[in-house]
mmCIF file of C-alpha atoms and ligand atoms in Angstrom:
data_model
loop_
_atom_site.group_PDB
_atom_site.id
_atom_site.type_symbol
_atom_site.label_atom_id
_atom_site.label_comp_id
_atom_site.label_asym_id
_atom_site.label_seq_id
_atom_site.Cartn_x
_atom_site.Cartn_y
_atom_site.Cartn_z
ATOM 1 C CA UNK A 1 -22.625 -10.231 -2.906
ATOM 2 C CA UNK A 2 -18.680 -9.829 -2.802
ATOM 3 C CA UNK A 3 -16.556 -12.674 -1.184
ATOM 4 C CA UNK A 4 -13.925 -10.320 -0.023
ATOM 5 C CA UNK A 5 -13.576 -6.617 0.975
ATOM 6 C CA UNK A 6 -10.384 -6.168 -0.334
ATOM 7 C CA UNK A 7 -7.742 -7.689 -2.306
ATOM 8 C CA UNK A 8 -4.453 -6.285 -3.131
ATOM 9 C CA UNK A 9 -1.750 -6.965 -6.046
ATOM 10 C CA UNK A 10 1.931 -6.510 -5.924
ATOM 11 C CA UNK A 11 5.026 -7.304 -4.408
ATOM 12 C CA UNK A 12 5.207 -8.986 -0.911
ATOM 13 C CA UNK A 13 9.192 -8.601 0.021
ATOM 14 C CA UNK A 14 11.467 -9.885 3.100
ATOM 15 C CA UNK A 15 12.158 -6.927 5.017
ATOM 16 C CA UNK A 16 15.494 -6.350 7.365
ATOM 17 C CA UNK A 17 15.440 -4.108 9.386
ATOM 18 C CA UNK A 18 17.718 -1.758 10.906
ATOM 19 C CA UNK A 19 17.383 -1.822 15.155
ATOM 20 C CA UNK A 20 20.583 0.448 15.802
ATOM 21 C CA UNK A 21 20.822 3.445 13.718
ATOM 22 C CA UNK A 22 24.291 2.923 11.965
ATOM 23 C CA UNK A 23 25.071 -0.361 12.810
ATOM 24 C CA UNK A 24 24.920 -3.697 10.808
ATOM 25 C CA UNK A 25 21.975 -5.315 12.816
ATOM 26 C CA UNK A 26 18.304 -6.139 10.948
ATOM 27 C CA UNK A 27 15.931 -7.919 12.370
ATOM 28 C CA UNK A 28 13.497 -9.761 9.902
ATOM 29 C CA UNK A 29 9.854 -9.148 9.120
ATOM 30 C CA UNK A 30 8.051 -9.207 5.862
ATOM 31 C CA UNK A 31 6.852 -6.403 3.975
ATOM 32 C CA UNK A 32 5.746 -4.694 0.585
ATOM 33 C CA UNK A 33 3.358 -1.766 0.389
ATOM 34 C CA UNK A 34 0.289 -4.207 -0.953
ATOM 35 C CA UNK A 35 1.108 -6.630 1.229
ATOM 36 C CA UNK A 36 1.232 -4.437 4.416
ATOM 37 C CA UNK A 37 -2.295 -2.634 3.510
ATOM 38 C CA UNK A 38 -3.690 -6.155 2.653
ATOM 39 C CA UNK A 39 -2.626 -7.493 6.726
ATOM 40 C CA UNK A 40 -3.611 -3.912 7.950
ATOM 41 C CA UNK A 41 -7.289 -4.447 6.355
ATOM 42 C CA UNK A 42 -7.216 -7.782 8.051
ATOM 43 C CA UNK A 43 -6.094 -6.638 11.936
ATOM 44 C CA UNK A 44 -8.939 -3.906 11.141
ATOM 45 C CA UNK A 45 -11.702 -6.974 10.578
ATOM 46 C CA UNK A 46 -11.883 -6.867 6.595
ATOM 47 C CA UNK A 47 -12.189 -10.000 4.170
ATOM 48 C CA UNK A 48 -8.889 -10.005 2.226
ATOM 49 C CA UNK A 49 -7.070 -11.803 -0.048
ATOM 50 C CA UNK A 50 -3.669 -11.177 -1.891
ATOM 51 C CA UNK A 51 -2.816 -11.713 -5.493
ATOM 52 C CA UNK A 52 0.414 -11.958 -7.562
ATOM 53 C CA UNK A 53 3.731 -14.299 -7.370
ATOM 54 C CA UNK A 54 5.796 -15.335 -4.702
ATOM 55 C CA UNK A 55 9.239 -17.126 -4.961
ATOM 56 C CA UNK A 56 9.766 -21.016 -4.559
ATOM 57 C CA UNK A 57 13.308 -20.629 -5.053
ATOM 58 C CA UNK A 58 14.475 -20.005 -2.254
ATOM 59 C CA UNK A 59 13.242 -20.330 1.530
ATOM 60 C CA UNK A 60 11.145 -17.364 2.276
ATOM 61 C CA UNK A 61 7.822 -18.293 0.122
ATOM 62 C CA UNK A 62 7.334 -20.769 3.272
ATOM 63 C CA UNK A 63 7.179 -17.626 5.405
ATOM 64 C CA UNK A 64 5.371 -15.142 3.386
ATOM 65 C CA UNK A 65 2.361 -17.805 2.936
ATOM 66 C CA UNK A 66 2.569 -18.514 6.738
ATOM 67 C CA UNK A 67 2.160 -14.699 7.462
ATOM 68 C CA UNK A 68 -0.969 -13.730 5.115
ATOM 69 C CA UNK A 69 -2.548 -17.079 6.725
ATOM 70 C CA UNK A 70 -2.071 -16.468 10.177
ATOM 71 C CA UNK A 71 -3.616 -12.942 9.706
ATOM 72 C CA UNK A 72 -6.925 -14.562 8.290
ATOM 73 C CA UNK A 73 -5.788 -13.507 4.614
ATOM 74 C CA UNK A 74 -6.863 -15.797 1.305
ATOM 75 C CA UNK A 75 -3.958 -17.200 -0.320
ATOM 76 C CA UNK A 76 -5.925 -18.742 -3.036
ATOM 77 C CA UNK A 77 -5.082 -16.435 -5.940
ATOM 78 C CA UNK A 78 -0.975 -16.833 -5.225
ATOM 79 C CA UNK A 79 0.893 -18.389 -7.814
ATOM 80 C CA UNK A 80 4.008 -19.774 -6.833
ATOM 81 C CA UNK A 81 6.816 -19.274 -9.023
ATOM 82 C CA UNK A 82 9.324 -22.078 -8.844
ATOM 83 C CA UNK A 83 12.117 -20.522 -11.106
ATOM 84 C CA UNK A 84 12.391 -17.078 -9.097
ATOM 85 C CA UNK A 85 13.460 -15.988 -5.541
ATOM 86 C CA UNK A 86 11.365 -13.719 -3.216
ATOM 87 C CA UNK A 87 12.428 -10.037 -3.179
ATOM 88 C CA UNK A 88 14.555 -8.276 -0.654
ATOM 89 C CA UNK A 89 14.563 -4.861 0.933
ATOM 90 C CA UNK A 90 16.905 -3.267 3.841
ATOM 91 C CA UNK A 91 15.666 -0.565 6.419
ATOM 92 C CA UNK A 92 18.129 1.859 7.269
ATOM 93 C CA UNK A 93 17.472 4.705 9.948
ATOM 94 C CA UNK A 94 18.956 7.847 9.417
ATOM 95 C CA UNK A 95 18.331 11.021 10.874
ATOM 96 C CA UNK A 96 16.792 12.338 7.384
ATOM 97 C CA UNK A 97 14.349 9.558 8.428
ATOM 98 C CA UNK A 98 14.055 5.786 6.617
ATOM 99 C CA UNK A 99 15.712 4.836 3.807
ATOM 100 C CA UNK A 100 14.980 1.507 1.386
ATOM 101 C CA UNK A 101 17.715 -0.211 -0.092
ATOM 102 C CA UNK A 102 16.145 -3.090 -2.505
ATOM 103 C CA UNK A 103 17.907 -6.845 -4.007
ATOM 104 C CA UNK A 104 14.410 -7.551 -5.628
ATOM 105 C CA UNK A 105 15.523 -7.634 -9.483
ATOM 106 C CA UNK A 106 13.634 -10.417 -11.615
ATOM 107 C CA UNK A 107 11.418 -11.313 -8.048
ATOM 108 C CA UNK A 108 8.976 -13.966 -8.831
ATOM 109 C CA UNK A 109 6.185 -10.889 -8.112
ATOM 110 C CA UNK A 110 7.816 -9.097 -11.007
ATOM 111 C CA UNK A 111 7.422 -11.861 -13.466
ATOM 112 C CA UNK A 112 3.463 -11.785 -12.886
ATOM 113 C CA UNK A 113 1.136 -11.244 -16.191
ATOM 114 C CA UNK A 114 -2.017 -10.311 -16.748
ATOM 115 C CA UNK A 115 -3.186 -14.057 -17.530
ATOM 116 C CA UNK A 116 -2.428 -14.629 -13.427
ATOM 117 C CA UNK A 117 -5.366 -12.883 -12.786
ATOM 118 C CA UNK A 118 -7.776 -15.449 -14.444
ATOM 119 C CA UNK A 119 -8.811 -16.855 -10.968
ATOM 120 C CA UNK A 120 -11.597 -14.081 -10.923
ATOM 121 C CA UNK A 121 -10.718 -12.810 -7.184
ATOM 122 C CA UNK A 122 -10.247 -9.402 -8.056
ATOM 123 C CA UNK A 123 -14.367 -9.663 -9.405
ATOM 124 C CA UNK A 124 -15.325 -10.746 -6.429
ATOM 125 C CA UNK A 125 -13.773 -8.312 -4.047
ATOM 126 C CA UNK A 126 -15.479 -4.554 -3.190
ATOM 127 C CA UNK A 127 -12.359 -2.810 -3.820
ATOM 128 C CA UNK A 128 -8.972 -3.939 -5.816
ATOM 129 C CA UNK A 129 -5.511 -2.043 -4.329
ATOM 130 C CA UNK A 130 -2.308 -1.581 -5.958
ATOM 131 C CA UNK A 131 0.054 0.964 -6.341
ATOM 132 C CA UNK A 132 2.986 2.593 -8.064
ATOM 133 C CA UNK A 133 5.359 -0.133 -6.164
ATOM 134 C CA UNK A 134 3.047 -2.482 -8.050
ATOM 135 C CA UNK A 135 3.300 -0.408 -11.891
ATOM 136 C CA UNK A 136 6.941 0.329 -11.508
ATOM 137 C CA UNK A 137 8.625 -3.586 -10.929
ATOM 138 C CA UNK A 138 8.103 -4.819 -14.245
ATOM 139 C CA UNK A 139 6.442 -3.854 -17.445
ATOM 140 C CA UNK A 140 4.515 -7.378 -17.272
ATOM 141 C CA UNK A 141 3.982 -6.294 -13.751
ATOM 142 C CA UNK A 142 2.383 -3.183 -15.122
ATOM 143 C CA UNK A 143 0.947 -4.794 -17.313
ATOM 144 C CA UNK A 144 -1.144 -6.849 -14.956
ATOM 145 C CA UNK A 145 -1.921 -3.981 -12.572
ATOM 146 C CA UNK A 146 -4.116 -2.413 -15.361
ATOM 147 C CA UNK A 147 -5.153 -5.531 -16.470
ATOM 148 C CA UNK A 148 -6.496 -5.930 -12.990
ATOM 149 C CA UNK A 149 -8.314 -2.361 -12.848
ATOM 150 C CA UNK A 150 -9.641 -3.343 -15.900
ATOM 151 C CA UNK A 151 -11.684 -6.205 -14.738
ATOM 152 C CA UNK A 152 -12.268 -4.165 -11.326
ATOM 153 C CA UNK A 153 -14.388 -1.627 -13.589
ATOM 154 C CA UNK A 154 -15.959 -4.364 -15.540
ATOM 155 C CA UNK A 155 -17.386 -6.149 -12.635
ATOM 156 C CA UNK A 156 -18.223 -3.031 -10.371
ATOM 157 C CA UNK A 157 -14.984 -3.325 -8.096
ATOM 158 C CA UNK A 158 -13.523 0.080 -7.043
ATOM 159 C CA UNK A 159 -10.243 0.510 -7.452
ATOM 160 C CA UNK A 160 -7.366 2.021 -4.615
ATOM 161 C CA UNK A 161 -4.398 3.596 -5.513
ATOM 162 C CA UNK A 162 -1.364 4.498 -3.857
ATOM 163 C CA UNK A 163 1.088 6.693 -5.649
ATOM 164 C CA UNK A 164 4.460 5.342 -3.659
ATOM 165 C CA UNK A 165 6.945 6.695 -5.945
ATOM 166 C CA UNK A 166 10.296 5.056 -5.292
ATOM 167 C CA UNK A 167 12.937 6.589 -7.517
ATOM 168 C CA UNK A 168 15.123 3.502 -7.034
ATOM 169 C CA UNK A 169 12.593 1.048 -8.799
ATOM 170 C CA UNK A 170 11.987 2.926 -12.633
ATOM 171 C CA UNK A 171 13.024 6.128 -14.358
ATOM 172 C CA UNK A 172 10.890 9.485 -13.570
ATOM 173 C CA UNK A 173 9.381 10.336 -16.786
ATOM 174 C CA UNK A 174 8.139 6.905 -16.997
ATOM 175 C CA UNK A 175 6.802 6.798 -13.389
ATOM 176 C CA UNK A 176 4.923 10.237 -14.249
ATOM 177 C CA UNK A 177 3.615 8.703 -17.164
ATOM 178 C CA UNK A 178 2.313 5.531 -16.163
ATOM 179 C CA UNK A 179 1.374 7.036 -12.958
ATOM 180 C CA UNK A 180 -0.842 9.826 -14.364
ATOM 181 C CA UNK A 181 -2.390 6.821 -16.513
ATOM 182 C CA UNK A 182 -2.947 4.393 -13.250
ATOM 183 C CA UNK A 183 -4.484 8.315 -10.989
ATOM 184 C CA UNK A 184 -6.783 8.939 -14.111
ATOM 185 C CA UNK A 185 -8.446 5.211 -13.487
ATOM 186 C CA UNK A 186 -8.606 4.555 -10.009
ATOM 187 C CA UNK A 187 -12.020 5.139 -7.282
ATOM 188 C CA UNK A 188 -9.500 5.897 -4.692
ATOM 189 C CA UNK A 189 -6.525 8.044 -4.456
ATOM 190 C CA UNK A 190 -4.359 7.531 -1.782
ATOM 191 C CA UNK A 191 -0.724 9.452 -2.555
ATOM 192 C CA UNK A 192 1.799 10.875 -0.207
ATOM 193 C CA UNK A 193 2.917 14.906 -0.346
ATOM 194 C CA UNK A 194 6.388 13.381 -1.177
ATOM 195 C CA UNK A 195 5.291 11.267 -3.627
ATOM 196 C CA UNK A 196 3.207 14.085 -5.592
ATOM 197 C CA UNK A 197 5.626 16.867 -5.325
ATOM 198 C CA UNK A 198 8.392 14.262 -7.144
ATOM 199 C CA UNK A 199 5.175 13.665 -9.622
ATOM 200 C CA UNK A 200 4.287 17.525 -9.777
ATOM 201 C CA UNK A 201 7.117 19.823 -8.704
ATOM 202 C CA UNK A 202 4.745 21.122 -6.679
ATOM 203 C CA UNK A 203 4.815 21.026 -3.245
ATOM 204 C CA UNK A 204 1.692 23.085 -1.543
ATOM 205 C CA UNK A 205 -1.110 20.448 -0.638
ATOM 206 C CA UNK A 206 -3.739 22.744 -2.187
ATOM 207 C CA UNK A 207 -1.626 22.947 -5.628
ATOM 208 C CA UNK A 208 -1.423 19.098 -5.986
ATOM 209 C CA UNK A 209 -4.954 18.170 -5.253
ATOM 210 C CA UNK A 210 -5.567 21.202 -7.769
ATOM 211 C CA UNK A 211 -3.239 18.987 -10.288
ATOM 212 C CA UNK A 212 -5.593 15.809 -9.231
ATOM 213 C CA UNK A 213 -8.650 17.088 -9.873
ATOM 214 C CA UNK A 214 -7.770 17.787 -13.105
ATOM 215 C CA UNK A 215 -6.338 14.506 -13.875
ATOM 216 C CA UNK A 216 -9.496 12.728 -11.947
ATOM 217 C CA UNK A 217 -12.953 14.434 -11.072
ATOM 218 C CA UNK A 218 -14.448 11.596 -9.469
ATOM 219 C CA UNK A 219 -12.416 9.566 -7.110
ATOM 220 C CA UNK A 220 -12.094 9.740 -3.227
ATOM 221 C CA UNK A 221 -8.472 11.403 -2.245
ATOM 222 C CA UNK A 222 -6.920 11.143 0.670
ATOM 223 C CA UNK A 223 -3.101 13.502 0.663
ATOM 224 C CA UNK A 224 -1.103 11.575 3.318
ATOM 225 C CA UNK A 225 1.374 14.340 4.561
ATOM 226 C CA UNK A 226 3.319 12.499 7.358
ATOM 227 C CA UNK A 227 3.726 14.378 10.680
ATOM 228 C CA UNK A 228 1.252 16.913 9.472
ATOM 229 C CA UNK A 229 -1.402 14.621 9.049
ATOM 230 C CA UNK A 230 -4.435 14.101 5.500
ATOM 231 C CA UNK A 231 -5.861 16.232 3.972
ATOM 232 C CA UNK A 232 -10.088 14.368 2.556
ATOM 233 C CA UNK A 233 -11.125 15.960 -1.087
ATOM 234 C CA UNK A 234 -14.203 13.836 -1.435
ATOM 235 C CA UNK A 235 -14.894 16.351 -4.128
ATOM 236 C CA UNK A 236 -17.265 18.472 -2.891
ATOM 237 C CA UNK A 237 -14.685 19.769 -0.122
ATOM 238 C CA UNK A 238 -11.351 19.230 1.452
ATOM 239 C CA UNK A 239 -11.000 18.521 5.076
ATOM 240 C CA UNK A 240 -7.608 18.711 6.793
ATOM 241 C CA UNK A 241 -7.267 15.860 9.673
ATOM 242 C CA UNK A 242 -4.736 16.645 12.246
ATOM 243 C CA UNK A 243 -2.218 13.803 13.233
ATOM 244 C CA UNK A 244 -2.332 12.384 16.378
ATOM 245 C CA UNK A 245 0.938 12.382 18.753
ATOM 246 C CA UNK A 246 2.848 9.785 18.863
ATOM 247 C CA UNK A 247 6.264 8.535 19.769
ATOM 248 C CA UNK A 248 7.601 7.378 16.389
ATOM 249 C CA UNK A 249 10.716 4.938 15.559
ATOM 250 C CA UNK A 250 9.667 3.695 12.241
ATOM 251 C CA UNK A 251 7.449 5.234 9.702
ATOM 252 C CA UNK A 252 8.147 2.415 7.400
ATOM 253 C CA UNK A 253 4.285 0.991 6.424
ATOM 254 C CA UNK A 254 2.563 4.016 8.233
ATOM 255 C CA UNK A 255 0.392 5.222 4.969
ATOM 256 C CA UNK A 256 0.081 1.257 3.822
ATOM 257 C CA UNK A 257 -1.253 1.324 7.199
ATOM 258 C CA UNK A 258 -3.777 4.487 6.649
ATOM 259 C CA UNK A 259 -4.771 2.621 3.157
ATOM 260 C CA UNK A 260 -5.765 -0.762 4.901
ATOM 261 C CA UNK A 261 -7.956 0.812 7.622
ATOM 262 C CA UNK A 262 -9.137 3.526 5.560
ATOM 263 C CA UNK A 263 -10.493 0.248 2.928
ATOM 264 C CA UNK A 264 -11.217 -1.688 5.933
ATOM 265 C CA UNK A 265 -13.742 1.211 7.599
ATOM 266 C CA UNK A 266 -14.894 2.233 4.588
ATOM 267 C CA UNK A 267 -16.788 -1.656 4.247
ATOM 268 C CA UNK A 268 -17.276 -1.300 7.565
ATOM 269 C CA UNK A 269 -19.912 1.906 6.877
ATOM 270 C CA UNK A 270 -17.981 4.522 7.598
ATOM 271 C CA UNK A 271 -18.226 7.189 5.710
ATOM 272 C CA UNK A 272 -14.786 8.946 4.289
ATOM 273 C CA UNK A 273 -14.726 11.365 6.673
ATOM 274 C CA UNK A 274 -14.998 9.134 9.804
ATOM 275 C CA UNK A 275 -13.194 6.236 8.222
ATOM 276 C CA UNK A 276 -10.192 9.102 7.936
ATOM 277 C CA UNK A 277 -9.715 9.750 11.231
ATOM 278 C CA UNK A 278 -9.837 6.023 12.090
ATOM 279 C CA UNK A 279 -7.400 5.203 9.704
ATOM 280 C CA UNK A 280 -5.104 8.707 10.521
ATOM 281 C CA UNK A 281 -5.003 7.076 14.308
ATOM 282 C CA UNK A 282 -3.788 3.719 13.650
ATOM 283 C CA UNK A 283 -1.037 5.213 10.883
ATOM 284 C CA UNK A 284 0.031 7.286 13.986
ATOM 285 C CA UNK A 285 0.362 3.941 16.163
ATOM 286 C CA UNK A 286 1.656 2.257 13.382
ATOM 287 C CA UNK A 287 5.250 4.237 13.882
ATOM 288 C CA UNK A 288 5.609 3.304 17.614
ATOM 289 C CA UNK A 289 7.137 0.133 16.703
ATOM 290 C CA UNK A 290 9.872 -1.230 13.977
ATOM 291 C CA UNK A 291 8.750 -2.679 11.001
ATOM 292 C CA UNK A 292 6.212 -2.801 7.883
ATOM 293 C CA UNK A 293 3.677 -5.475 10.222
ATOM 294 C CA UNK A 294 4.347 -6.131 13.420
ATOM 295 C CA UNK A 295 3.306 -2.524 14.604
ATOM 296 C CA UNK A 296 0.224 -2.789 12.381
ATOM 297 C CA UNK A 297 -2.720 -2.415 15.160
ATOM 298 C CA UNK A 298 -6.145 -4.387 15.616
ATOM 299 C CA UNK A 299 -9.398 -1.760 16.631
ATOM 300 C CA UNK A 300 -8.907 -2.697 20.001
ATOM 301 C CA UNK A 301 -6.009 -0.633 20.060
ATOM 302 C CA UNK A 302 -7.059 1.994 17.948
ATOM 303 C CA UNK A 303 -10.337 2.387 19.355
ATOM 304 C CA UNK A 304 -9.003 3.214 23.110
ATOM 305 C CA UNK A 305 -6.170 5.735 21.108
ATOM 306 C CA UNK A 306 -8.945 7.021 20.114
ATOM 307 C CA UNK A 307 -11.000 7.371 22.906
ATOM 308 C CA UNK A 308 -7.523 8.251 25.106
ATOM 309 C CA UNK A 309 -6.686 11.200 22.837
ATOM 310 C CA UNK A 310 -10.369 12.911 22.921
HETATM 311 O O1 LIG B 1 5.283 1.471 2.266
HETATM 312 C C1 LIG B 1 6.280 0.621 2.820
HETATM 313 C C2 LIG B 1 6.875 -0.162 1.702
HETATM 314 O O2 LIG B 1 7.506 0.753 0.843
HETATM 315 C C3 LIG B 1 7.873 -1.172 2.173
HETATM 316 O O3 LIG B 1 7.237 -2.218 2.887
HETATM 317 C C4 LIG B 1 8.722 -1.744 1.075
HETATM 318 O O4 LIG B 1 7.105 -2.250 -0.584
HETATM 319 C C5 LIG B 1 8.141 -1.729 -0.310
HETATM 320 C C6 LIG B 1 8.861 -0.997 -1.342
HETATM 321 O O5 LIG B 1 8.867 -1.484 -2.464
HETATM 322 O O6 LIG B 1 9.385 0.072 -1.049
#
């Protein structure tokens, strides 16, 4: 019997962001991709939890632990690092779409290491997420990520991967490498078309799921293409999933979104296919509003999208 549905490792930051295109006025949130599919799991009814290192030098641990609790999420397996500040990231709007500008250099979540894990959540959990956010911060940070799928597989846990390849955070051949490493491990591929066409040079959705299978015959894929919706390879086909219409401000958190409803359905008993669609709706209702969380909606929601768009 697992204790939790999911739990997710990484990098929670303090997100500010933009509310008029061009001018120097953020509001303040929180966000970080783990950290967003972790509280998206949670509004969609899953047992969560949250794993890695947040700062206690400076005043924003305070908020980032009063966030994953109000949202129902286990806090047990943070470690709070007293010598190192919480990271920081900037939403700009531009009409290219979103852009991240990061001050998260030697972040208390960067300074985690494998031994953080010895708390035993991640063996307890269905599935484990991380992502290549979670790979590219540090190499201890990278360290611990495979750490962590390593005691996923030992104990039965199914690991989730998103690719989320920022340039900005680590060089590209090592990102490809490590990357290719993290795809070839994981249960669950989650990656954008973006993301795989930096990874590939590819950029036709057929072509890159071609270049996944080889790298990975057995795990559930899900290509997140934006305003053209996912594409399901579950293997024994691909299944193209239109997106639904919305109107979007912010698509910051929109596939973190997708993964923590996907997860969350999943344990529900969907299968892939239904939990897909679920999961495609609340990514599209996800970008109605301005920020990594607060958009982030409960089934209620979802549900009468759902029904409303049939
Ligand atoms: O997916 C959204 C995240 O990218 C955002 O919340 C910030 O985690 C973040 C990052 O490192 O880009």
């Amino acid at each position: 019997m697992h204790d939790f549905d999911v739990v997710g490792l990484g990098e929670a930051l303090i997100e500010f962001n933009q509310t008029v295109p061009g001018e120097p006025m953020y509001r303040q949130g929180i966000g970080g991709d783990t950290s967003n599919v972790i509280i998206a799991a949670a509004r969609a009814g899953a047992r969560t939890a949250y794993l890695g290192r947040y700062g206690g030098n400076d005043d924003f641990g305070e908020l980032l632990l009063q966030t994953w609790r109000n949202e129902g999420v286990d806090v047990s397996g943070m470690i709070c690092d007293e010598q190192a500040n919480n990271g920081l990231y900037f939403v700009q709007h531009t009409a290219e779409g979103h852009r991240f500008s990061y001050a998260r250099h030697e972040s208390a979540a960067a300074r985690m290491r494998p031994a953080d894990l010895q708390h035993g959540l991640v063996e307890r959990s269905r599935y484990l997420h991380v992502s290549g956010i979670s790979l590219a911060i540090s190499t201890t940070a990278c360290d611990t990520v495979f750490a962590a799928m390593e005691r996923a597989r030992s104990a039965g846990t199914r690991s989730c991967l998103d690719a989320n390849l920022r340039a900005r955070l680590w060089p590209m051949s090592r990102a490809r490498a490590i990357l290719r490493e993290a795809i070839a491990q994981c249960d669950v591929f989650l990656p954008g078309l973006d993301d795989m066409a930096l990874m590939t040079g590819m950029d036709q959705p057929d072509a890159i799921l071609d270049w996944i299978r080889a790298v990975n015959d057995h795990a559930i894929v899900v290509l997140k293409m934006g305003s053209k919706g996912v594409i399901l390879d579950d293997k024994l086909s691909r299944t193209p999933i239109a997106p639904r219409k919305v109107q979007a401000v912010d698509a910051t958190g929109a596939g973190d979104c997708f993964a923590g409803n996907l997860l969350a359905r999943a344990c529900a008993g969907d299968d892939w296919l239904q939990a897909c669609y679920y999961a495609n709706a609340a990514a599209g209702l996800s970008t109605t509003g301005y920020g990594a969380v607060d958009p982030l909606p409960g089934p209620e929601q979802v549900r009468a999208f759902l029904d409303a768009a049939d």
